[in-house]
PDB file of C-alpha atoms in Angstrom:
ATOM      1  CA  UNK A 651      -7.237   3.665  26.944  1.00 41.00           C
ATOM      2  CA  UNK A 652      -6.213   3.319  22.949  1.00 49.00           C
ATOM      3  CA  UNK A 653      -8.707   1.214  21.516  1.00 57.00           C
ATOM      4  CA  UNK A 654      -8.343  -2.348  20.125  1.00 65.00           C
ATOM      5  CA  UNK A 655      -8.305  -2.668  15.157  1.00 71.00           C
ATOM      6  CA  UNK A 656     -10.687  -4.633  14.633  1.00 77.00           C
ATOM      7  CA  UNK A 657      -8.615  -5.732  11.377  1.00 82.00           C
ATOM      8  CA  UNK A 658      -5.926  -7.799  10.741  1.00 86.00           C
ATOM      9  CA  UNK A 659      -3.421  -7.569   8.495  1.00 90.00           C
ATOM     10  CA  UNK A 660      -2.280 -11.336   7.468  1.00 92.00           C
ATOM     11  CA  UNK A 661      -0.292 -10.535   4.590  1.00 93.00           C
ATOM     12  CA  UNK A 662       0.442  -9.161   0.881  1.00 94.00           C
ATOM     13  CA  UNK A 663       2.485  -7.414  -1.747  1.00 94.00           C
ATOM     14  CA  UNK A 664       3.102  -5.435  -4.067  1.00 95.00           C
ATOM     15  CA  UNK A 665       2.937  -5.166  -7.997  1.00 95.00           C
ATOM     16  CA  UNK A 666       1.869  -4.328 -11.229  1.00 94.00           C
ATOM     17  CA  UNK A 667      -1.407  -6.133 -11.813  1.00 93.00           C
ATOM     18  CA  UNK A 668      -3.746  -8.921 -10.665  1.00 93.00           C
ATOM     19  CA  UNK A 669      -6.175 -11.429 -12.261  1.00 94.00           C
ATOM     20  CA  UNK A 670      -8.794 -13.005 -10.049  1.00 92.00           C
ATOM     21  CA  UNK A 671     -10.439 -16.556 -11.189  1.00 92.00           C
ATOM     22  CA  UNK A 672     -14.282 -15.922 -11.487  1.00 91.00           C
ATOM     23  CA  UNK A 673     -15.884 -19.903 -10.861  1.00 92.00           C
ATOM     24  CA  UNK A 674     -12.740 -20.239  -8.166  1.00 92.00           C
ATOM     25  CA  UNK A 675     -11.968 -15.457  -7.373  1.00 87.00           C
ATOM     26  CA  UNK A 676      -7.917 -17.704  -7.130  1.00 91.00           C
ATOM     27  CA  UNK A 677      -5.997 -14.511  -6.975  1.00 92.00           C
ATOM     28  CA  UNK A 678      -3.176 -14.161  -9.688  1.00 92.00           C
ATOM     29  CA  UNK A 679      -0.376 -11.692  -9.089  1.00 92.00           C
ATOM     30  CA  UNK A 680       2.224 -10.633 -11.802  1.00 94.00           C
ATOM     31  CA  UNK A 681       5.389  -8.130 -11.972  1.00 95.00           C
ATOM     32  CA  UNK A 682       5.440  -8.686  -7.781  1.00 95.00           C
ATOM     33  CA  UNK A 683       7.708  -5.085  -7.198  1.00 94.00           C
ATOM     34  CA  UNK A 684      11.463  -5.969  -5.196  1.00 93.00           C
ATOM     35  CA  UNK A 685      13.367  -3.217  -7.357  1.00 94.00           C
ATOM     36  CA  UNK A 686      12.218  -0.214  -9.339  1.00 91.00           C
ATOM     37  CA  UNK A 687      14.592   0.626 -12.207  1.00 90.00           C
ATOM     38  CA  UNK A 688      13.864   5.196 -12.926  1.00 87.00           C
ATOM     39  CA  UNK A 689      16.451   7.226 -15.526  1.00 86.00           C
ATOM     40  CA  UNK A 690      15.748  10.172 -15.770  1.00 80.00           C
ATOM     41  CA  UNK A 691      17.559  12.764 -18.443  1.00 75.00           C
ATOM     42  CA  UNK A 692      20.719  15.143 -15.910  1.00 67.00           C
ATOM     43  CA  UNK A 693      18.790  18.233 -18.023  1.00 63.00           C
ATOM     44  CA  UNK A 694      15.244  17.206 -16.451  1.00 58.00           C
ATOM     45  CA  UNK A 695      14.444  20.432 -14.237  1.00 56.00           C
ATOM     46  CA  UNK A 696      13.378  18.644 -11.051  1.00 56.00           C
ATOM     47  CA  UNK A 697      16.796  17.103 -11.016  1.00 56.00           C
ATOM     48  CA  UNK A 698      19.097  18.765  -8.573  1.00 55.00           C
ATOM     49  CA  UNK A 699      22.549  17.921  -7.348  1.00 48.00           C
ATOM     50  CA  UNK A 700      21.866  16.207  -4.193  1.00 50.00           C
ATOM     51  CA  UNK A 701      18.604  14.655  -5.644  1.00 55.00           C
ATOM     52  CA  UNK A 702      15.404  14.688  -7.090  1.00 60.00           C
ATOM     53  CA  UNK A 703      12.083  17.066  -6.535  1.00 68.00           C
ATOM     54  CA  UNK A 704       9.326  14.994  -5.372  1.00 80.00           C
ATOM     55  CA  UNK A 705       7.605  13.431  -8.820  1.00 83.00           C
ATOM     56  CA  UNK A 706       5.089  11.305 -10.143  1.00 86.00           C
ATOM     57  CA  UNK A 707       6.957   8.208 -12.587  1.00 87.00           C
ATOM     58  CA  UNK A 708       4.087   6.417 -15.411  1.00 89.00           C
ATOM     59  CA  UNK A 709       3.522   3.249 -13.291  1.00 89.00           C
ATOM     60  CA  UNK A 710       0.950   1.350 -12.364  1.00 91.00           C
ATOM     61  CA  UNK A 711       0.998  -0.542  -8.981  1.00 93.00           C
ATOM     62  CA  UNK A 712      -1.602  -2.315  -6.764  1.00 95.00           C
ATOM     63  CA  UNK A 713      -1.075  -3.453  -2.972  1.00 96.00           C
ATOM     64  CA  UNK A 714      -3.225  -6.485  -2.339  1.00 95.00           C
ATOM     65  CA  UNK A 715      -3.654  -7.010   1.436  1.00 94.00           C
ATOM     66  CA  UNK A 716      -5.126  -9.435   2.963  1.00 93.00           C
ATOM     67  CA  UNK A 717      -8.115  -8.781   6.031  1.00 91.00           C
ATOM     68  CA  UNK A 718      -8.935 -10.884   9.601  1.00 88.00           C
ATOM     69  CA  UNK A 719     -11.242 -10.412  11.816  1.00 82.00           C
ATOM     70  CA  UNK A 720     -10.033  -9.569  14.630  1.00 77.00           C
ATOM     71  CA  UNK A 721     -11.743 -10.733  17.481  1.00 72.00           C
ATOM     72  CA  UNK A 722     -13.545 -13.712  17.866  1.00 64.00           C
ATOM     73  CA  UNK A 723     -16.984 -11.959  19.437  1.00 57.00           C
ATOM     74  CA  UNK A 724     -17.222  -9.611  15.607  1.00 64.00           C
ATOM     75  CA  UNK A 725     -18.689 -12.914  13.712  1.00 66.00           C
ATOM     76  CA  UNK A 726     -21.939 -12.836  14.486  1.00 72.00           C
ATOM     77  CA  UNK A 727     -21.594  -9.444  12.421  1.00 78.00           C
ATOM     78  CA  UNK A 728     -20.647  -7.819   9.264  1.00 83.00           C
ATOM     79  CA  UNK A 729     -17.903  -5.044  10.621  1.00 83.00           C
ATOM     80  CA  UNK A 730     -16.844  -3.180   8.239  1.00 86.00           C
ATOM     81  CA  UNK A 731     -12.310  -1.760   9.000  1.00 85.00           C
ATOM     82  CA  UNK A 732     -11.101   1.968   6.961  1.00 91.00           C
ATOM     83  CA  UNK A 733      -7.099   1.489   5.777  1.00 93.00           C
ATOM     84  CA  UNK A 734      -5.300   4.203   5.240  1.00 95.00           C
ATOM     85  CA  UNK A 735      -2.014   3.615   2.366  1.00 96.00           C
ATOM     86  CA  UNK A 736       0.779   5.025   3.076  1.00 96.00           C
ATOM     87  CA  UNK A 737       4.293   5.665   0.350  1.00 95.00           C
ATOM     88  CA  UNK A 738       6.945   6.458   1.829  1.00 96.00           C
ATOM     89  CA  UNK A 739       9.528   7.464   0.667  1.00 94.00           C
ATOM     90  CA  UNK A 740      13.948   6.360   2.142  1.00 95.00           C
ATOM     91  CA  UNK A 741      14.007   9.953   4.333  1.00 93.00           C
ATOM     92  CA  UNK A 742      11.047   8.855   6.156  1.00 94.00           C
ATOM     93  CA  UNK A 743       8.240  11.331   4.171  1.00 94.00           C
ATOM     94  CA  UNK A 744       4.948  10.734   3.622  1.00 94.00           C
ATOM     95  CA  UNK A 745       3.846  11.511   0.069  1.00 94.00           C
ATOM     96  CA  UNK A 746       1.149   9.579  -0.675  1.00 93.00           C
ATOM     97  CA  UNK A 747      -2.001   7.947   1.345  1.00 95.00           C
ATOM     98  CA  UNK A 748      -5.136   6.302  -0.161  1.00 95.00           C
ATOM     99  CA  UNK A 749      -7.710   5.475   2.096  1.00 95.00           C
ATOM    100  CA  UNK A 750      -9.751   2.465   1.483  1.00 94.00           C
ATOM    101  CA  UNK A 751     -12.547   0.481   3.290  1.00 92.00           C
ATOM    102  CA  UNK A 752     -12.264  -2.942   4.468  1.00 90.00           C
ATOM    103  CA  UNK A 753     -15.397  -4.967   4.558  1.00 88.00           C
ATOM    104  CA  UNK A 754     -15.767  -8.600   6.534  1.00 86.00           C
ATOM    105  CA  UNK A 755     -19.573  -9.930   5.857  1.00 84.00           C
ATOM    106  CA  UNK A 756     -21.112 -11.901   8.680  1.00 81.00           C
ATOM    107  CA  UNK A 757     -20.498 -14.798   7.514  1.00 80.00           C
ATOM    108  CA  UNK A 758     -16.597 -14.004   6.540  1.00 84.00           C
ATOM    109  CA  UNK A 759     -13.646 -14.876   8.184  1.00 84.00           C
ATOM    110  CA  UNK A 760     -11.138 -13.212   6.070  1.00 87.00           C
ATOM    111  CA  UNK A 761     -10.801 -10.315   2.431  1.00 89.00           C
ATOM    112  CA  UNK A 762      -8.711  -9.454   0.412  1.00 91.00           C
ATOM    113  CA  UNK A 763      -8.429  -6.214  -1.509  1.00 93.00           C
ATOM    114  CA  UNK A 764      -6.452  -4.649  -3.840  1.00 94.00           C
ATOM    115  CA  UNK A 765      -5.630  -0.946  -3.994  1.00 95.00           C
ATOM    116  CA  UNK A 766      -5.319   0.152  -7.927  1.00 96.00           C
ATOM    117  CA  UNK A 767      -2.125   2.944  -7.877  1.00 94.00           C
ATOM    118  CA  UNK A 768      -1.798   5.376 -10.915  1.00 94.00           C
ATOM    119  CA  UNK A 769       1.341   6.817 -10.931  1.00 91.00           C
ATOM    120  CA  UNK A 770       4.310   6.376  -7.884  1.00 89.00           C
ATOM    121  CA  UNK A 771       5.601   9.880  -5.984  1.00 89.00           C
ATOM    122  CA  UNK A 772       8.904   8.992  -6.133  1.00 90.00           C
ATOM    123  CA  UNK A 773      11.692  11.975  -4.406  1.00 87.00           C
ATOM    124  CA  UNK A 774      15.227  10.156  -4.602  1.00 88.00           C
ATOM    125  CA  UNK A 775      17.198   6.863  -4.776  1.00 91.00           C
ATOM    126  CA  UNK A 776      16.754   4.673  -1.744  1.00 94.00           C
ATOM    127  CA  UNK A 777      14.331   1.743   0.248  1.00 96.00           C
ATOM    128  CA  UNK A 778      10.500   2.821  -1.027  1.00 96.00           C
ATOM    129  CA  UNK A 779       7.795   1.760   1.665  1.00 96.00           C
ATOM    130  CA  UNK A 780       3.727   1.463   1.005  1.00 96.00           C
ATOM    131  CA  UNK A 781       2.631   0.879   5.036  1.00 95.00           C
ATOM    132  CA  UNK A 782      -1.607   0.079   6.421  1.00 93.00           C
ATOM    133  CA  UNK A 783      -2.538   1.993   8.954  1.00 93.00           C
ATOM    134  CA  UNK A 784      -6.104   1.163  10.836  1.00 89.00           C
ATOM    135  CA  UNK A 785      -8.054   4.665  10.879  1.00 89.00           C
ATOM    136  CA  UNK A 786     -10.858   4.373  14.202  1.00 83.00           C
ATOM    137  CA  UNK A 787     -14.250   5.895  13.545  1.00 78.00           C
ATOM    138  CA  UNK A 788     -12.415   9.365  15.227  1.00 82.00           C
ATOM    139  CA  UNK A 789     -10.207   9.552  12.599  1.00 82.00           C
ATOM    140  CA  UNK A 790      -7.413   8.393  14.569  1.00 87.00           C
ATOM    141  CA  UNK A 791      -4.590   6.583  12.397  1.00 86.00           C
ATOM    142  CA  UNK A 792      -3.348   3.921  14.342  1.00 84.00           C
ATOM    143  CA  UNK A 793       0.294   2.249  14.718  1.00 88.00           C
ATOM    144  CA  UNK A 794       1.464   0.802  11.439  1.00 90.00           C
ATOM    145  CA  UNK A 795      -0.531  -2.548  10.039  1.00 89.00           C
ATOM    146  CA  UNK A 796       1.890  -3.630   7.798  1.00 90.00           C
ATOM    147  CA  UNK A 797       5.052  -2.301   5.644  1.00 94.00           C
ATOM    148  CA  UNK A 798       5.873  -3.836   2.523  1.00 95.00           C
ATOM    149  CA  UNK A 799       9.117  -2.295   0.897  1.00 96.00           C
ATOM    150  CA  UNK A 800      11.338  -2.485  -1.668  1.00 95.00           C
ATOM    151  CA  UNK A 801      14.322  -0.246  -3.814  1.00 95.00           C
ATOM    152  CA  UNK A 802      13.944   2.419  -5.805  1.00 93.00           C
ATOM    153  CA  UNK A 803      16.978   3.216  -7.956  1.00 90.00           C
ATOM    154  CA  UNK A 804      17.498   6.915 -10.088  1.00 86.00           C
ATOM    155  CA  UNK A 805      19.575   6.779 -12.907  1.00 84.00           C
ATOM    156  CA  UNK A 806      20.755   9.572 -14.107  1.00 78.00           C
ATOM    157  CA  UNK A 807      21.902  10.021 -17.816  1.00 74.00           C
TER     158      UNK A 807
END
């Protein structure tokens, strides 16, 4: 029997940057990503006739997520969840994995995470997804908790 997740994903975005107000703890996200255009020279050795070998473009991304305790019974204790964030290309291939920890102290119901990713791996034009999975104490990943998707267009010059 599969163990129930201790965290519930409440929502999130992919953006280039964000800022947290020190007094109010309010979060502002800047340059929210729904489409990325990448110009590649056709003489680039990574470009083939059909697609592109996996490369990393110089783009900074932030994956901002809001998490909540999954059960009311966990209210009386600190909980820490482990999440893996995957970048998936249009063919379904996982191009990168980034682990994050989510800490919900005793007195908090919700918590947000901000994952900074330096460099975006790309392989072809199409819809890319940032997918979140919870990792249990045995290291087994859950089914996806969420997917945040955006389009990436490769323009060959």
